[in-house]
PDB file of C-alpha atoms in Angstrom:
ATOM      1  CA  MET A   1     -37.097  21.982 -32.798  1.00  0.00           C
ATOM      2  CA  PRO A   2     -37.537  19.223 -30.192  1.00  0.00           C
ATOM      3  CA  VAL A   3     -34.663  18.946 -27.719  1.00  0.00           C
ATOM      4  CA  ILE A   4     -33.754  16.395 -25.063  1.00  0.00           C
ATOM      5  CA  MET A   5     -31.382  17.705 -22.356  1.00  0.00           C
ATOM      6  CA  ASN A   6     -30.571  15.600 -19.342  1.00  0.00           C
ATOM      7  CA  VAL A   7     -27.922  14.556 -16.856  1.00  0.00           C
ATOM      8  CA  VAL A   8     -28.030  10.910 -15.775  1.00  0.00           C
ATOM      9  CA  SER A   9     -25.905   9.355 -13.029  1.00  0.00           C
ATOM     10  CA  VAL A  10     -24.644   5.863 -13.873  1.00  0.00           C
ATOM     11  CA  ALA A  11     -23.465   3.767 -10.928  1.00  0.00           C
ATOM     12  CA  ALA A  12     -20.028   2.171 -10.659  1.00  0.00           C
ATOM     13  CA  GLY A  13     -19.762  -0.901 -12.874  1.00  0.00           C
ATOM     14  CA  ALA A  14     -23.194  -0.290 -14.382  1.00  0.00           C
ATOM     15  CA  VAL A  15     -24.621   0.188 -17.860  1.00  0.00           C
ATOM     16  CA  ASN A  16     -27.517   2.448 -18.820  1.00  0.00           C
ATOM     17  CA  ASN A  17     -28.806   0.765 -21.975  1.00  0.00           C
ATOM     18  CA  ASN A  18     -30.633   3.891 -23.159  1.00  0.00           C
ATOM     19  CA  LEU A  19     -30.137   7.346 -21.659  1.00  0.00           C
ATOM     20  CA  VAL A  20     -33.156   8.693 -23.597  1.00  0.00           C
ATOM     21  CA  SER A  21     -35.514   5.858 -22.611  1.00  0.00           C
ATOM     22  CA  GLY A  22     -38.933   7.246 -21.721  1.00  0.00           C
ATOM     23  CA  SER A  23     -38.439  10.547 -23.535  1.00  0.00           C
ATOM     24  CA  ALA A  24     -41.286  11.775 -25.711  1.00  0.00           C
ATOM     25  CA  PHE A  25     -38.710  11.960 -28.517  1.00  0.00           C
ATOM     26  CA  GLU A  26     -37.144   8.498 -28.069  1.00  0.00           C
ATOM     27  CA  PHE A  27     -39.050   7.372 -31.186  1.00  0.00           C
ATOM     28  CA  ALA A  28     -39.091   9.600 -34.277  1.00  0.00           C
ATOM     29  CA  ARG A  29     -42.592  10.703 -35.281  1.00  0.00           C
ATOM     30  CA  VAL A  30     -41.515  12.192 -38.605  1.00  0.00           C
ATOM     31  CA  GLN A  31     -38.328  12.074 -40.650  1.00  0.00           C
ATOM     32  CA  SER A  32     -35.822  14.161 -38.693  1.00  0.00           C
ATOM     33  CA  ILE A  33     -32.167  15.052 -38.586  1.00  0.00           C
ATOM     34  CA  VAL A  34     -30.835  14.194 -35.135  1.00  0.00           C
ATOM     35  CA  SER A  35     -27.735  15.863 -33.659  1.00  0.00           C
ATOM     36  CA  ILE A  36     -26.221  14.524 -30.448  1.00  0.00           C
ATOM     37  CA  GLY A  37     -23.660  15.784 -27.965  1.00  0.00           C
ATOM     38  CA  ILE A  38     -22.638  13.792 -24.896  1.00  0.00           C
ATOM     39  CA  ALA A  39     -20.037  14.246 -22.170  1.00  0.00           C
ATOM     40  CA  ALA A  40     -19.088  12.538 -18.911  1.00  0.00           C
ATOM     41  CA  SER A  41     -18.093  14.060 -15.583  1.00  0.00           C
ATOM     42  CA  ASN A  42     -15.009  11.838 -15.323  1.00  0.00           C
ATOM     43  CA  THR A  43     -12.787   9.529 -17.350  1.00  0.00           C
ATOM     44  CA  GLY A  44     -13.273   5.844 -18.056  1.00  0.00           C
ATOM     45  CA  THR A  45     -16.764   5.653 -19.562  1.00  0.00           C
ATOM     46  CA  PHE A  46     -17.903   4.460 -22.970  1.00  0.00           C
ATOM     47  CA  THR A  47     -20.857   5.409 -25.191  1.00  0.00           C
ATOM     48  CA  THR A  48     -22.585   3.758 -28.162  1.00  0.00           C
ATOM     49  CA  ILE A  49     -25.178   5.578 -30.300  1.00  0.00           C
ATOM     50  CA  GLN A  50     -27.796   4.012 -32.571  1.00  0.00           C
ATOM     51  CA  ALA A  51     -30.689   5.608 -34.498  1.00  0.00           C
ATOM     52  CA  GLY A  52     -33.093   3.038 -35.907  1.00  0.00           C
ATOM     53  CA  SER A  53     -30.988   0.488 -37.797  1.00  0.00           C
ATOM     54  CA  ASP A  54     -28.072   2.944 -38.152  1.00  0.00           C
ATOM     55  CA  ILE A  55     -25.088   2.558 -35.876  1.00  0.00           C
ATOM     56  CA  VAL A  56     -24.186   6.221 -35.509  1.00  0.00           C
ATOM     57  CA  ALA A  57     -21.138   5.569 -33.308  1.00  0.00           C
ATOM     58  CA  GLU A  58     -19.541   2.325 -32.209  1.00  0.00           C
ATOM     59  CA  GLU A  59     -18.492   2.250 -28.567  1.00  0.00           C
ATOM     60  CA  PHE A  60     -16.082   5.129 -27.889  1.00  0.00           C
ATOM     61  CA  PRO A  61     -14.539   6.782 -24.813  1.00  0.00           C
ATOM     62  CA  THR A  62     -16.978   9.494 -23.736  1.00  0.00           C
ATOM     63  CA  PRO A  63     -15.583  13.067 -23.881  1.00  0.00           C
ATOM     64  CA  ILE A  64     -14.970  14.646 -20.468  1.00  0.00           C
ATOM     65  CA  ILE A  65     -16.522  17.802 -19.005  1.00  0.00           C
ATOM     66  CA  GLY A  66     -15.711  19.828 -15.928  1.00  0.00           C
ATOM     67  CA  ILE A  67     -12.021  19.025 -15.590  1.00  0.00           C
ATOM     68  CA  ALA A  68      -9.176  21.479 -15.171  1.00  0.00           C
ATOM     69  CA  ALA A  69      -7.559  20.298 -18.419  1.00  0.00           C
ATOM     70  CA  ASN A  70     -10.467  21.871 -20.304  1.00  0.00           C
ATOM     71  CA  ASN A  71      -9.696  25.292 -18.863  1.00  0.00           C
ATOM     72  CA  PRO A  72      -6.404  27.101 -19.590  1.00  0.00           C
ATOM     73  CA  GLY A  73      -6.662  28.721 -16.162  1.00  0.00           C
ATOM     74  CA  GLY A  74      -6.435  25.270 -14.569  1.00  0.00           C
ATOM     75  CA  VAL A  75      -9.695  25.604 -12.630  1.00  0.00           C
ATOM     76  CA  ALA A  76     -12.491  23.104 -13.184  1.00  0.00           C
ATOM     77  CA  LEU A  77     -15.379  24.709 -15.049  1.00  0.00           C
ATOM     78  CA  THR A  78     -17.997  22.498 -13.375  1.00  0.00           C
ATOM     79  CA  THR A  79     -18.058  19.035 -11.910  1.00  0.00           C
ATOM     80  CA  THR A  80     -21.403  17.561 -12.845  1.00  0.00           C
ATOM     81  CA  SER A  81     -23.837  19.243 -15.169  1.00  0.00           C
ATOM     82  CA  GLN A  82     -22.119  21.181 -17.922  1.00  0.00           C
ATOM     83  CA  TYR A  83     -23.889  20.242 -21.139  1.00  0.00           C
ATOM     84  CA  PRO A  84     -22.130  19.782 -24.472  1.00  0.00           C
ATOM     85  CA  VAL A  85     -21.865  23.119 -26.293  1.00  0.00           C
ATOM     86  CA  VAL A  86     -24.227  23.550 -29.255  1.00  0.00           C
ATOM     87  CA  PRO A  87     -23.109  23.360 -32.066  1.00  0.00           C
ATOM     88  CA  ASP A  88     -19.397  22.894 -31.248  1.00  0.00           C
ATOM     89  CA  GLU A  89     -19.704  19.591 -29.355  1.00  0.00           C
ATOM     90  CA  MET A  90     -22.600  18.043 -31.275  1.00  0.00           C
ATOM     91  CA  TYR A  91     -20.331  15.435 -32.865  1.00  0.00           C
ATOM     92  CA  PHE A  92     -22.972  12.953 -34.037  1.00  0.00           C
ATOM     93  CA  THR A  93     -25.628  13.444 -36.733  1.00  0.00           C
ATOM     94  CA  ASP A  94     -28.014  11.061 -38.494  1.00  0.00           C
ATOM     95  CA  VAL A  95     -31.384  10.959 -40.233  1.00  0.00           C
ATOM     96  CA  MET A  96     -34.177   9.211 -38.330  1.00  0.00           C
ATOM     97  CA  ASN A  97     -37.261   7.946 -40.127  1.00  0.00           C
ATOM     98  CA  PRO A  98     -40.724   7.654 -38.543  1.00  0.00           C
ATOM     99  CA  GLY A  99     -40.689   4.932 -35.894  1.00  0.00           C
ATOM    100  CA  ASP A 100     -36.887   4.826 -35.548  1.00  0.00           C
ATOM    101  CA  ARG A 101     -35.714   4.553 -31.956  1.00  0.00           C
ATOM    102  CA  LEU A 102     -32.807   6.599 -30.619  1.00  0.00           C
ATOM    103  CA  VAL A 103     -30.548   4.592 -28.299  1.00  0.00           C
ATOM    104  CA  ILE A 104     -27.633   6.123 -26.383  1.00  0.00           C
ATOM    105  CA  ARG A 105     -25.916   3.376 -24.362  1.00  0.00           C
ATOM    106  CA  PHE A 106     -23.572   4.536 -21.578  1.00  0.00           C
ATOM    107  CA  ARG A 107     -21.185   2.085 -19.892  1.00  0.00           C
ATOM    108  CA  ASN A 108     -19.344   2.898 -16.664  1.00  0.00           C
ATOM    109  CA  PRO A 109     -16.723   0.258 -15.776  1.00  0.00           C
ATOM    110  CA  THR A 110     -15.100   2.538 -13.159  1.00  0.00           C
ATOM    111  CA  ALA A 111     -15.226   2.288  -9.360  1.00  0.00           C
ATOM    112  CA  GLY A 112     -17.439   5.365  -8.896  1.00  0.00           C
ATOM    113  CA  ALA A 113     -20.682   6.841 -10.177  1.00  0.00           C
ATOM    114  CA  ILE A 114     -20.296   9.127 -13.204  1.00  0.00           C
ATOM    115  CA  ASN A 115     -22.731  11.638 -14.686  1.00  0.00           C
ATOM    116  CA  ALA A 116     -23.571  11.650 -18.382  1.00  0.00           C
ATOM    117  CA  ALA A 117     -24.735  15.034 -19.685  1.00  0.00           C
ATOM    118  CA  PHE A 118     -26.273  15.024 -23.145  1.00  0.00           C
ATOM    119  CA  VAL A 119     -28.151  17.165 -25.642  1.00  0.00           C
ATOM    120  CA  VAL A 120     -30.227  15.743 -28.497  1.00  0.00           C
ATOM    121  CA  GLN A 121     -31.687  18.060 -31.143  1.00  0.00           C
ATOM    122  CA  LEU A 122     -34.292  16.772 -33.599  1.00  0.00           C
ATOM    123  CA  SER A 123     -34.959  18.830 -36.717  1.00  0.00           C
ATOM    124  CA  PRO A 124     -37.936  17.632 -38.801  1.00  0.00           C
ATOM    125  CA  THR A 125     -37.036  17.532 -42.508  1.00  0.00           C
ATOM    126  CA  GLY A 126     -40.544  18.330 -43.706  1.00  0.00           C
ATOM    127  CA  ASN A 127     -40.803  15.078 -45.697  1.00  0.00           C
TER     128      ASN A 127
END
């Protein structure tokens, strides 16, 4: 199963129009089920997900990783590169057809750079 795992830093006030741009799996080669998990290192960011002509998720506040609130002990788990947990935090799923482009847009309107950690799993359907 093809997988894209990456952490991308997005500058203050900036937009990354496609976190998966340049990946070998940005465009579907065969019909595939795509599962996506994304998280930010701090609050205030927004994500939009599109697969081909399907809007998988309209702009939403990106879930947070590495903050003390996520840990009952009150200690931050990490600060930058904890990936979404598979399968628990793979909140988005769609079917991509050959030639469909995966677009994960990440907007950071805050005053500081924020990391986006994401996992994309592509499972060919065999069709």
